[in-house]
PDB file of C-alpha atoms in Angstrom:
ATOM      1  CA  MET A   1     109.152 104.276 101.679  1.00 78.00           C
ATOM      2  CA  VAL A   2     110.493 106.723  99.498  1.00 80.00           C
ATOM      3  CA  SER A   3     113.483 106.447  98.462  1.00 85.00           C
ATOM      4  CA  SER A   4     115.999 109.121  99.294  1.00 83.00           C
ATOM      5  CA  ALA A   5     117.187 110.614  95.388  1.00 88.00           C
ATOM      6  CA  HIS A   6     113.655 112.018  95.809  1.00 83.00           C
ATOM      7  CA  PRO A   7     113.979 115.731  97.046  1.00 86.00           C
ATOM      8  CA  ASN A   8     111.143 115.353  99.404  1.00 85.00           C
ATOM      9  CA  ALA A   9     111.761 112.096 100.711  1.00 86.00           C
ATOM     10  CA  THR A  10     112.162 113.001 104.273  1.00 89.00           C
ATOM     11  CA  LEU A  11     108.757 114.994 104.085  1.00 89.00           C
ATOM     12  CA  LEU A  12     107.145 112.189 102.003  1.00 89.00           C
ATOM     13  CA  ASN A  13     108.438 109.244 104.654  1.00 90.00           C
ATOM     14  CA  LYS A  14     107.866 111.285 107.384  1.00 91.00           C
ATOM     15  CA  THR A  15     104.019 112.114 106.335  1.00 89.00           C
ATOM     16  CA  ILE A  16     103.670 108.280 105.708  1.00 90.00           C
ATOM     17  CA  THR A  17     104.491 106.806 108.624  1.00 91.00           C
ATOM     18  CA  GLU A  18     102.399 109.623 110.428  1.00 88.00           C
ATOM     19  CA  ALA A  19      99.167 108.695 108.223  1.00 85.00           C
ATOM     20  CA  TYR A  20     100.159 104.240 109.317  1.00 86.00           C
ATOM     21  CA  LEU A  21     100.574 105.292 112.627  1.00 86.00           C
ATOM     22  CA  LYS A  22      96.929 107.342 112.525  1.00 81.00           C
ATOM     23  CA  VAL A  23      95.636 103.637 111.293  1.00 78.00           C
ATOM     24  CA  GLN A  24      96.854 101.197 113.561  1.00 80.00           C
ATOM     25  CA  LYS A  25      95.258 103.182 116.143  1.00 77.00           C
ATOM     26  CA  ALA A  26      92.281 103.126 114.600  1.00 75.00           C
ATOM     27  CA  VAL A  27      92.320  99.918 114.672  1.00 73.00           C
ATOM     28  CA  ILE A  28      93.390  99.133 117.699  1.00 76.00           C
ATOM     29  CA  GLU A  29      90.301 101.635 118.890  1.00 72.00           C
ATOM     30  CA  LEU A  30      87.999  99.300 116.888  1.00 73.00           C
ATOM     31  CA  GLU A  31      89.933  96.034 118.025  1.00 73.00           C
ATOM     32  CA  SER A  32      88.102  97.059 121.427  1.00 69.00           C
ATOM     33  CA  GLU A  33      85.153  98.586 120.591  1.00 65.00           C
ATOM     34  CA  LEU A  34      84.134  96.681 117.813  1.00 66.00           C
ATOM     35  CA  SER A  35      80.952  94.845 117.532  1.00 70.00           C
ATOM     36  CA  PHE A  36      77.578  95.324 115.360  1.00 70.00           C
ATOM     37  CA  ASP A  37      76.362  98.273 116.794  1.00 75.00           C
ATOM     38  CA  SER A  38      79.079 100.236 117.348  1.00 71.00           C
ATOM     39  CA  LEU A  39      80.222  99.933 113.164  1.00 68.00           C
ATOM     40  CA  LYS A  40      76.101 100.307 112.444  1.00 72.00           C
ATOM     41  CA  GLU A  41      77.051 104.265 113.422  1.00 75.00           C
ATOM     42  CA  CYS A  42      80.224 105.342 112.042  1.00 68.00           C
ATOM     43  CA  LEU A  43      78.636 103.408 108.924  1.00 70.00           C
ATOM     44  CA  LEU A  44      75.432 105.883 109.441  1.00 74.00           C
ATOM     45  CA  GLU A  45      77.157 108.883 110.547  1.00 71.00           C
ATOM     46  CA  LYS A  46      79.268 108.849 107.226  1.00 63.00           C
ATOM     47  CA  GLN A  47      75.957 108.250 105.456  1.00 60.00           C
ATOM     48  CA  SER A  48      75.621 110.911 107.132  1.00 59.00           C
ATOM     49  CA  THR A  49      77.851 113.317 106.686  1.00 55.00           C
ATOM     50  CA  GLN A  50      78.120 112.307 102.644  1.00 52.00           C
ATOM     51  CA  SER A  51      74.943 113.393 101.985  1.00 52.00           C
ATOM     52  CA  LYS A  52      75.161 116.862 103.300  1.00 56.00           C
ATOM     53  CA  PHE A  53      77.479 118.292 100.677  1.00 60.00           C
ATOM     54  CA  LYS A  54      75.770 117.737  97.116  1.00 68.00           C
ATOM     55  CA  PRO A  55      77.851 117.363  94.005  1.00 74.00           C
ATOM     56  CA  LEU A  56      78.142 120.026  92.141  1.00 77.00           C
ATOM     57  CA  THR A  57      78.661 120.028  87.984  1.00 87.00           C
ATOM     58  CA  VAL A  58      80.330 122.222  86.443  1.00 90.00           C
ATOM     59  CA  LYS A  59      78.189 124.550  85.148  1.00 90.00           C
ATOM     60  CA  MET A  60      76.631 124.667  88.970  1.00 88.00           C
ATOM     61  CA  PHE A  61      80.010 126.103  90.994  1.00 87.00           C
ATOM     62  CA  ALA A  62      80.562 128.539  87.377  1.00 91.00           C
ATOM     63  CA  ASP A  63      77.110 129.662  88.225  1.00 92.00           C
ATOM     64  CA  GLN A  64      77.932 130.257  91.957  1.00 89.00           C
ATOM     65  CA  LEU A  65      81.687 131.189  91.538  1.00 89.00           C
ATOM     66  CA  VAL A  66      80.055 133.973  89.106  1.00 92.00           C
ATOM     67  CA  GLU A  67      77.260 134.748  91.516  1.00 92.00           C
ATOM     68  CA  ASP A  68      80.428 135.544  94.658  1.00 89.00           C
ATOM     69  CA  MET A  69      82.142 137.541  92.181  1.00 89.00           C
ATOM     70  CA  LEU A  70      79.098 140.114  91.526  1.00 91.00           C
ATOM     71  CA  SER A  71      78.317 140.319  95.020  1.00 89.00           C
ATOM     72  CA  VAL A  72      82.082 141.025  96.309  1.00 85.00           C
ATOM     73  CA  ASN A  73      82.114 144.142  93.577  1.00 70.00           C
TER      74      ASN A  73
END
């Protein structure tokens, strides 16, 4: 819990509570459906979504940004 002295304490506490409830819900769903096959599928899905994103270096990002800006004009 965020201290009530913080200017955004209400908003932060609400956000924290919502995230905590989402985690609890996911845990409950996993407890009822947990098997090695479902765990394997879940991990493979996460791995495939991570491989879709190609990491960019700063130079690659800058080059892409310049190309996008030049294509607009």
